[in-house]
Amino acid sequence: MKHRWKYAVAAYAITISAAALAVEPDAAMLSNACAGCHGTYGGSAGPSMPSLAGHSKTAIVEAMKKFKSGERPSSIMGRLAKGYTDQQIELMGEYFSKQKIHFTNQKVDLAKAKRGAELQEEHCSRCHLDDGKEGKDDTPVMASQWLPYLQMQMELYQTGKRKMPERMAEKVKPLSPADIEALLHFYAGVNK
Amino acid sequence: MTLNRRDFLKVVGGASSLALAGCAAQAPAVSSGSAAEIMPKTGRRVVVVGGGYGGTIAAKYVRMMDKSIEVVLIERNDHFVSCPFSNLYLGGLLPDLSSLTIKYDKLIANHGIKFVQAEVTGIDPAAHVVITDKGRLKYDRLIISPGIDFRTEEIKGYDAKTPEIMPHAWKAGPQTVLLRKQLEAMKDGGTVVISVPLAPFRCPPGPYERASMIAWYLKHNKPNSKVIILDANPDLVSKGALFRKGWDMHYKNIIDYRKAAKVTEIDVGKKAVLIEGLDEVRGDVVNLIPPQRAADIAVKADLVGDDKRWCPIDANTFESKKHKDIHVIGDASIAGAMPKSGYSANSEAKVCATNVVRLMNGQPVMSLSGINTCYSYIAKGEAISVAAVYAVKDGAIIAVPNSGGVSPADWSQAKTEAIYAESWLKNILTEMSS
């Protein structure tokens, strides 16, 4: 009986060591796979895809969890998010939070951006910190995101397909469509 | 000037222009039979063969992860044309191939990659040497992303001139342009035949997207014309239900899909293909996509497996099961559940680069984490997708259970996905070229 135990342990140890030859995917291994669509180091060149670089860990983790549960509407992101454990999502959040913010240097309407800057200061700056380069808690980085991406997301919010956080709904409610357009131009135009 | 330049070894990037001068001077002194060494190896070196979806990314990520490793990228052309999105050009939705074409100058400058424009003619695995038409290159590890070539011997009547009459257009470039010209020249009421080989082949949904895009062109320009798809497979290989739905919606009287219709013989003069050597189908335009295998160089270098077609590899490192220190990525490799797609090649390249660097630094191998995302256009402004996450289990690449999948059947995402697809292309080509 004792011997059998020994053999069982030995066999188990061999199985483990064969599997242990390869270490678990680290943050870079997991995150590199995203870069085909979100750009190297999470800096996007595609106008409908967000940059992930510079978001807080919480922002990435919350977004992924909402994609996974279906709370946030998506096409392929929900399908992909289901392929990762919570722990792996944390690693990806950490990876992208360590990347430098990606400045897109896109063209925006300067008059709109100027108006947007005032609105940012007045209505949004408590969560969208430092011209949207940082976000409070799970607030995403807005600065320098592509204008088409920002417009697509705002449309999802306003049609109710994406649930607006209460603190955001409160601030957005009094704004006109022109105000919102101005804000998006402001964020898109932040390039330093 | 141009002719002389073409004859010269084209080396670009960093210190390599000095190496060029030295090499050119020494070349005549080398005895015949053993080609000159292009850049004598001093430190640790990875050579990457192939400047497409896999090779560019492998070269870049090795350098991103370890600047002390020299990386030499060998590619026969000075540019690359993407297969993904080339069907839109066939459908008349892109004016030319310029938005699908990348150059290597920024990539090599940004990452200190050395670029050699040459044709690889052989690999000596024992000596760790790549042989090219411009000379030899030593490596510590070789990453090869060679793409595909065709098993034309399986089609009776196929010869070297056949693609000029019946283009495959399965490598983007002149073949794509030729097929487009044939479509433009075709009279209204004509028939386009698309012959789909048995899987596995490069880009599983590609033939069906192509049929959609050609049908789009015909519907709006030559509405009495037809597309006959002769598919050697028992059914559509990818996104089947979605393609059928899209065809029902848009091309009911244009696309005629025939399953289990394997073309085994052709009559080029009659522009006819024969199914199983019997039923003859004639086309005004014949897009004959032959059965495929790993590119010639992989066969020549003895990297293909028992099937004589594809390259068996380790699921985490992509190291060849035939030869040590040679890694095969992209369409040529047998990558388990990962399809032969551009995004897969991109993802595999990063996994391979990670593990090549780890192995060269004496670190343990890391388990693969990969993604595939792939969009197919059905019509102008309407696209469908498939996506999946991959991991390694028991030494094989598997799709992570309960994840991934295709677009919803209710078509609710088709317009958004057509927009996302454009950014997919923009991002992936930017990643490859910068």
Short mmCIF file of N, CA and C in Angstrom, two decimals, chain A residues 87-147:
data_model
loop_
_atom_site.label_atom_id
_atom_site.label_comp_id
_atom_site.label_asym_id
_atom_site.label_seq_id
_atom_site.Cartn_x
_atom_site.Cartn_y
_atom_site.Cartn_z
N GLN A 87 -8.22 36.11 -13.53
CA GLN A 87 -6.81 36.37 -13.20
C GLN A 87 -6.04 36.85 -14.44
N GLN A 88 -6.35 36.23 -15.58
CA GLN A 88 -5.68 36.65 -16.82
C GLN A 88 -6.10 38.07 -17.21
N ILE A 89 -7.37 38.37 -16.99
CA ILE A 89 -7.87 39.72 -17.30
C ILE A 89 -7.15 40.75 -16.42
N GLU A 90 -6.92 40.39 -15.16
CA GLU A 90 -6.17 41.29 -14.26
C GLU A 90 -4.77 41.55 -14.82
N LEU A 91 -4.13 40.49 -15.30
CA LEU A 91 -2.78 40.65 -15.86
C LEU A 91 -2.79 41.58 -17.07
N MET A 92 -3.79 41.43 -17.91
CA MET A 92 -3.88 42.29 -19.09
C MET A 92 -4.12 43.75 -18.67
N GLY A 93 -4.97 43.91 -17.67
CA GLY A 93 -5.24 45.26 -17.15
C GLY A 93 -3.95 45.91 -16.66
N GLU A 94 -3.16 45.11 -15.97
CA GLU A 94 -1.91 45.62 -15.43
C GLU A 94 -0.96 46.00 -16.57
N TYR A 95 -0.90 45.14 -17.58
CA TYR A 95 -0.01 45.39 -18.72
C TYR A 95 -0.35 46.71 -19.40
N PHE A 96 -1.62 46.88 -19.76
CA PHE A 96 -1.97 48.10 -20.50
C PHE A 96 -1.89 49.35 -19.64
N SER A 97 -2.09 49.20 -18.33
CA SER A 97 -1.98 50.37 -17.45
C SER A 97 -0.54 50.86 -17.38
N LYS A 98 0.41 50.00 -17.70
CA LYS A 98 1.83 50.39 -17.64
C LYS A 98 2.33 51.01 -18.95
N GLN A 99 1.50 50.96 -20.01
CA GLN A 99 1.94 51.51 -21.30
C GLN A 99 1.66 53.01 -21.35
N LYS A 100 2.55 53.69 -22.05
CA LYS A 100 2.39 55.14 -22.20
C LYS A 100 1.18 55.44 -23.06
N ILE A 101 0.45 56.48 -22.70
CA ILE A 101 -0.73 56.89 -23.46
C ILE A 101 -0.35 57.12 -24.94
N HIS A 102 -1.25 56.71 -25.82
CA HIS A 102 -0.97 56.79 -27.26
C HIS A 102 -1.61 58.04 -27.86
N PHE A 103 -0.79 58.96 -28.34
CA PHE A 103 -1.34 60.18 -28.95
C PHE A 103 -1.52 59.97 -30.45
N THR A 104 -2.74 60.20 -30.90
CA THR A 104 -3.08 59.88 -32.28
C THR A 104 -2.84 61.03 -33.25
N ASN A 105 -2.73 62.25 -32.75
CA ASN A 105 -2.53 63.43 -33.60
C ASN A 105 -3.53 63.50 -34.75
N GLN A 106 -4.79 63.22 -34.45
CA GLN A 106 -5.81 63.27 -35.49
C GLN A 106 -6.34 64.70 -35.64
N LYS A 107 -6.94 64.93 -36.80
CA LYS A 107 -7.52 66.26 -37.06
C LYS A 107 -8.90 66.34 -36.40
N VAL A 108 -9.12 67.43 -35.67
CA VAL A 108 -10.45 67.67 -35.09
C VAL A 108 -10.87 69.10 -35.43
N ASP A 109 -12.14 69.38 -35.23
CA ASP A 109 -12.66 70.73 -35.43
C ASP A 109 -12.22 71.58 -34.23
N LEU A 110 -11.37 72.55 -34.49
CA LEU A 110 -10.75 73.30 -33.38
C LEU A 110 -11.77 74.14 -32.60
N ALA A 111 -12.76 74.70 -33.30
CA ALA A 111 -13.79 75.49 -32.61
C ALA A 111 -14.58 74.59 -31.67
N LYS A 112 -14.93 73.39 -32.17
CA LYS A 112 -15.66 72.44 -31.32
C LYS A 112 -14.79 72.02 -30.13
N ALA A 113 -13.52 71.76 -30.41
CA ALA A 113 -12.62 71.31 -29.34
C ALA A 113 -12.49 72.38 -28.25
N LYS A 114 -12.50 73.64 -28.69
CA LYS A 114 -12.36 74.74 -27.73
C LYS A 114 -13.60 74.79 -26.82
N ARG A 115 -14.76 74.70 -27.42
CA ARG A 115 -16.00 74.65 -26.65
C ARG A 115 -16.00 73.41 -25.73
N GLY A 116 -15.51 72.31 -26.28
CA GLY A 116 -15.44 71.06 -25.52
C GLY A 116 -14.56 71.20 -24.29
N ALA A 117 -13.48 71.95 -24.42
CA ALA A 117 -12.56 72.14 -23.29
C ALA A 117 -13.28 72.81 -22.13
N GLU A 118 -14.13 73.78 -22.47
CA GLU A 118 -14.90 74.47 -21.40
C GLU A 118 -15.86 73.50 -20.73
N LEU A 119 -16.55 72.71 -21.55
CA LEU A 119 -17.52 71.75 -21.01
C LEU A 119 -16.83 70.69 -20.15
N GLN A 120 -15.66 70.26 -20.61
CA GLN A 120 -14.87 69.28 -19.85
C GLN A 120 -14.63 69.80 -18.43
N GLU A 121 -14.15 71.07 -18.39
CA GLU A 121 -13.81 71.68 -17.12
C GLU A 121 -15.03 71.75 -16.20
N GLU A 122 -16.14 72.11 -16.81
CA GLU A 122 -17.35 72.37 -16.03
C GLU A 122 -18.07 71.09 -15.60
N HIS A 123 -18.14 70.11 -16.50
CA HIS A 123 -19.00 68.96 -16.25
C HIS A 123 -18.28 67.63 -16.00
N CYS A 124 -17.13 67.43 -16.62
CA CYS A 124 -16.59 66.06 -16.72
C CYS A 124 -15.30 65.82 -15.94
N SER A 125 -14.64 66.93 -15.53
CA SER A 125 -13.25 66.80 -15.07
C SER A 125 -13.11 66.10 -13.71
N ARG A 126 -14.23 65.85 -13.05
CA ARG A 126 -14.09 65.17 -11.76
C ARG A 126 -13.79 63.68 -11.92
N CYS A 127 -14.23 63.11 -13.04
CA CYS A 127 -13.92 61.70 -13.32
C CYS A 127 -12.91 61.55 -14.46
N HIS A 128 -13.08 62.36 -15.51
CA HIS A 128 -12.13 62.35 -16.63
C HIS A 128 -11.03 63.35 -16.29
N LEU A 129 -10.04 62.87 -15.56
CA LEU A 129 -9.02 63.75 -15.00
C LEU A 129 -8.01 64.17 -16.06
N ASP A 130 -7.39 65.35 -15.80
CA ASP A 130 -6.26 65.80 -16.62
C ASP A 130 -6.56 65.71 -18.13
N ASP A 131 -7.57 66.44 -18.57
CA ASP A 131 -7.99 66.45 -19.99
C ASP A 131 -8.35 65.05 -20.51
N GLY A 132 -8.76 64.20 -19.63
CA GLY A 132 -9.14 62.84 -20.05
C GLY A 132 -7.97 61.90 -20.23
N LYS A 133 -6.79 62.33 -19.81
CA LYS A 133 -5.62 61.45 -19.90
C LYS A 133 -5.61 60.42 -18.79
N GLU A 134 -6.39 60.70 -17.77
CA GLU A 134 -6.52 59.74 -16.67
C GLU A 134 -7.99 59.58 -16.36
N GLY A 135 -8.33 58.48 -15.67
CA GLY A 135 -9.71 58.28 -15.29
C GLY A 135 -9.82 57.90 -13.83
N LYS A 136 -10.87 58.43 -13.19
CA LYS A 136 -11.10 58.06 -11.79
C LYS A 136 -11.68 56.64 -11.75
N ASP A 137 -11.22 55.83 -10.84
CA ASP A 137 -11.67 54.44 -10.68
C ASP A 137 -11.65 53.70 -12.02
N ASP A 138 -12.84 53.31 -12.50
CA ASP A 138 -12.88 52.54 -13.75
C ASP A 138 -13.16 53.42 -14.97
N THR A 139 -12.99 54.73 -14.83
CA THR A 139 -13.20 55.64 -15.95
C THR A 139 -12.09 55.45 -17.00
N PRO A 140 -12.46 55.25 -18.25
CA PRO A 140 -11.42 55.01 -19.27
C PRO A 140 -10.70 56.28 -19.69
N VAL A 141 -9.52 56.10 -20.29
CA VAL A 141 -8.79 57.22 -20.88
C VAL A 141 -9.54 57.69 -22.11
N MET A 142 -9.86 58.98 -22.17
CA MET A 142 -10.57 59.56 -23.31
C MET A 142 -9.61 60.29 -24.23
N ALA A 143 -8.55 60.84 -23.66
CA ALA A 143 -7.64 61.68 -24.42
C ALA A 143 -7.06 60.94 -25.61
N SER A 144 -7.20 61.56 -26.77
CA SER A 144 -6.59 61.09 -28.00
C SER A 144 -7.21 59.81 -28.56
N GLN A 145 -8.31 59.34 -27.96
CA GLN A 145 -9.01 58.23 -28.60
C GLN A 145 -9.53 58.73 -29.95
N TRP A 146 -9.69 57.83 -30.90
CA TRP A 146 -10.16 58.21 -32.24
C TRP A 146 -11.59 58.74 -32.16
N LEU A 147 -11.83 59.84 -32.87
CA LEU A 147 -13.15 60.46 -32.85
C LEU A 147 -14.26 59.48 -33.29
#
